[in-house]
PDB file of C-alpha atoms in Angstrom:
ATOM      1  CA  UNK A 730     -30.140 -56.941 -15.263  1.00  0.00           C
ATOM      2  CA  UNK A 731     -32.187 -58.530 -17.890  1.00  0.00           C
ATOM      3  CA  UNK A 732     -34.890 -56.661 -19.274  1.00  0.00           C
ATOM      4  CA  UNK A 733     -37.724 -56.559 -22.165  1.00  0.00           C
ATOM      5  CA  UNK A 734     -35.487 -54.576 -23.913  1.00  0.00           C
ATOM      6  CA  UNK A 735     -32.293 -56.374 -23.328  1.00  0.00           C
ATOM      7  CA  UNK A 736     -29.695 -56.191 -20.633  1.00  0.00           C
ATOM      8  CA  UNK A 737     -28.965 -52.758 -18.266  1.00  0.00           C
ATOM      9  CA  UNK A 738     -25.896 -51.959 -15.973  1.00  0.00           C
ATOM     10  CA  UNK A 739     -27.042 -52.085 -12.207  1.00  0.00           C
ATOM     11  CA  UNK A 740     -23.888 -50.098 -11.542  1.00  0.00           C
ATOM     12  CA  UNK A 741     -22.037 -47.080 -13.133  1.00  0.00           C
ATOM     13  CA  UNK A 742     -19.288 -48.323 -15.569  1.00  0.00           C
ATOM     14  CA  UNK A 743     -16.847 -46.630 -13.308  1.00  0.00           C
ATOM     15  CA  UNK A 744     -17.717 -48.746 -10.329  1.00  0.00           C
ATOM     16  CA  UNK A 745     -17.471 -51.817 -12.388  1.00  0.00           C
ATOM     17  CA  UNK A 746     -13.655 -53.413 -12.807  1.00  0.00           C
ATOM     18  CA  UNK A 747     -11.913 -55.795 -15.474  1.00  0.00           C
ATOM     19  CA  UNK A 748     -12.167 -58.420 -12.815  1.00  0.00           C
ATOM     20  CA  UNK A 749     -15.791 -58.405 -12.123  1.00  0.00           C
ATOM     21  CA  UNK A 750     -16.789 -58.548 -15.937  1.00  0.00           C
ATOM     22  CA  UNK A 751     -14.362 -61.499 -16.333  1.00  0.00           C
ATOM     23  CA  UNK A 752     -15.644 -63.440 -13.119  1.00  0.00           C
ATOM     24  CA  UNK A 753     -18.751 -63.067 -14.276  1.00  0.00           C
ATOM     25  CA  UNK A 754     -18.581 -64.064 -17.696  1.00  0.00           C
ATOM     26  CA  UNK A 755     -15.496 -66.928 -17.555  1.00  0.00           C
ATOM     27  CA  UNK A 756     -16.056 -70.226 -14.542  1.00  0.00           C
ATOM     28  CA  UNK A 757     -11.516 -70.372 -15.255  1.00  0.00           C
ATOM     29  CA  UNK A 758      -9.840 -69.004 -12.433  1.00  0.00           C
ATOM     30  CA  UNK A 759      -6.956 -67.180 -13.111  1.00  0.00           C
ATOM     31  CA  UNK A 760      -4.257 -70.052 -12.223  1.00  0.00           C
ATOM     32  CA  UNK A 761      -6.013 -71.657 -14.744  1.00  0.00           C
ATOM     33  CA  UNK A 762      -5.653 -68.423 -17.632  1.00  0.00           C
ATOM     34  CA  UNK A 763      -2.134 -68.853 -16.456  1.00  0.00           C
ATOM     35  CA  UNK A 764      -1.977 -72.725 -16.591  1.00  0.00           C
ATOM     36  CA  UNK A 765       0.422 -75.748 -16.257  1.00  0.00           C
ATOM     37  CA  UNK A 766       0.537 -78.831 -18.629  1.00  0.00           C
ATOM     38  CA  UNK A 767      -2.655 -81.046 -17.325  1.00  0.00           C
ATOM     39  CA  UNK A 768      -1.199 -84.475 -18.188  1.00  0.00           C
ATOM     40  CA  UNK A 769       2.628 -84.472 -17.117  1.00  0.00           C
ATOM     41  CA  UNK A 770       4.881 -88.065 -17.769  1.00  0.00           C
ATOM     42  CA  UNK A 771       5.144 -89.000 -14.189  1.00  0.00           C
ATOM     43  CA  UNK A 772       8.148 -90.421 -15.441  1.00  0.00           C
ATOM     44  CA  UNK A 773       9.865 -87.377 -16.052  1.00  0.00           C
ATOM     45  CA  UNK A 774      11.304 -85.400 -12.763  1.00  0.00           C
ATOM     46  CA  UNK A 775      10.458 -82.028 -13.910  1.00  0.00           C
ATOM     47  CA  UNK A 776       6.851 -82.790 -15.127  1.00  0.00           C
ATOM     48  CA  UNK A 777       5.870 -84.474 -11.943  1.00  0.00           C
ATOM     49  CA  UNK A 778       6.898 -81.951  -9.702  1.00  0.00           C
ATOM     50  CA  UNK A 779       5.732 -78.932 -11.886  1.00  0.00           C
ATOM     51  CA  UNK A 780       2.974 -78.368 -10.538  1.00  0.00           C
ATOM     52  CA  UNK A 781       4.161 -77.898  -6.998  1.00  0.00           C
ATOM     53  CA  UNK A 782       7.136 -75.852  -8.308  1.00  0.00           C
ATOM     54  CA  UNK A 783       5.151 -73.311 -10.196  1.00  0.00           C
ATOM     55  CA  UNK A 784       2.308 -72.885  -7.210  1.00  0.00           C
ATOM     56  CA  UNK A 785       3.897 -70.178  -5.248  1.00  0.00           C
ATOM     57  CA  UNK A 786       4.906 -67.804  -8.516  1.00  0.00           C
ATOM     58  CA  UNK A 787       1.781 -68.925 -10.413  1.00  0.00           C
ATOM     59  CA  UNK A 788       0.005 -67.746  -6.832  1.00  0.00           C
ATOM     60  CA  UNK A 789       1.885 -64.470  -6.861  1.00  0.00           C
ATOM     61  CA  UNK A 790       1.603 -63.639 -10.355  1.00  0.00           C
ATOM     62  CA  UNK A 791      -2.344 -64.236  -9.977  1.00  0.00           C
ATOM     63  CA  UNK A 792      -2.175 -62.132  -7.237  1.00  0.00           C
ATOM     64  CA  UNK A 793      -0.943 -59.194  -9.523  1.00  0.00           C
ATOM     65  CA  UNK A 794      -2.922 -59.698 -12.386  1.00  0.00           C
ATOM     66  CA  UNK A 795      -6.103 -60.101 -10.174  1.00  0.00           C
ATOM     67  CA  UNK A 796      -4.968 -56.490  -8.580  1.00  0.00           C
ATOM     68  CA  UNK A 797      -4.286 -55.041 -12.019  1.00  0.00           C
ATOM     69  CA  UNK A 798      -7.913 -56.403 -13.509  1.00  0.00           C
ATOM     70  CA  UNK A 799      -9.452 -54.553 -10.792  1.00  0.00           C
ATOM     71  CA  UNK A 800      -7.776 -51.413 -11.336  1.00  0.00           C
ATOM     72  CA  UNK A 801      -9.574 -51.348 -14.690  1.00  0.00           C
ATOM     73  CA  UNK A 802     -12.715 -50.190 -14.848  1.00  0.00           C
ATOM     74  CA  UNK A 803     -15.550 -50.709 -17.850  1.00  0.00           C
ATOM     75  CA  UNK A 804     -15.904 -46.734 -18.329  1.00  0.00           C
ATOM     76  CA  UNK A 805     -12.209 -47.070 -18.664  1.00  0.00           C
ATOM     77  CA  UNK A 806     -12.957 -49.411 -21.780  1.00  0.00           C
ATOM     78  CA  UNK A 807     -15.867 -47.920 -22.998  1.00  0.00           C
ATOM     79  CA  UNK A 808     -14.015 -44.472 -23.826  1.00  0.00           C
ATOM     80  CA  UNK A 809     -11.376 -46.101 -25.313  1.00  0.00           C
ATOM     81  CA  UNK A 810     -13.723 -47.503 -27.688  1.00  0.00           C
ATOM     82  CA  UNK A 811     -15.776 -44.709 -28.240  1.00  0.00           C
ATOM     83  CA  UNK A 812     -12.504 -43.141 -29.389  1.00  0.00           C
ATOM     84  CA  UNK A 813     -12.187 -45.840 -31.725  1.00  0.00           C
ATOM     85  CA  UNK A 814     -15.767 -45.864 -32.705  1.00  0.00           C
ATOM     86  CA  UNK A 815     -17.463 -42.964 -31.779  1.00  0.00           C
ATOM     87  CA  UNK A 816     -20.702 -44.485 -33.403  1.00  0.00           C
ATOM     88  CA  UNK A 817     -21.064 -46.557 -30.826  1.00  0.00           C
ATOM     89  CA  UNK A 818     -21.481 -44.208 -27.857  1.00  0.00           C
ATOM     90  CA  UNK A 819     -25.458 -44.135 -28.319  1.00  0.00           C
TER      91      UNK A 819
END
């Protein structure tokens, strides 16, 4: 939430994943972080049918890293990088 004083959690890091943050921040969904050539040569047998061959295992390994983003949550991050930079943790 957006405040005078800048921006505030409305929920505990802990309660927040890897997946929310990134759906909120980034319109791509993830078959798109995974991706496929845009423009294949239609004249080509593999490029035109690329798309449709990849769609199942593209769907499956969004699945996964969909499952795995939400296993990670932002307290998760933030210790890690108050380890790193313990200045930071104010």
């Amino acid at each position: 939430a957006r405040g005078p004083g800048g921006a505030k959690l409305l929920k505990h890091p802990k309660y927040i994943s890897l997946l929310d943050i990134y759906e909120a921040v980034d319109s791509a969904s993830l078959y798109e972080l995974i991706g496929v050539h845009s423009h294949p040569a239609e004249q080509c047998p593999f490029g035109k049918n690329i798309t449709q061959v990849l769609a199942e295992p593209y769907a499956e390994i969004g699945e996964v890293v969909r499952q795995k983003m939400q296993s990670v949550s932002l307290e998760r991050l933030l210790n890690k990088l108050y380890k790193l930079e313990p200045s930071v943790k104010n």
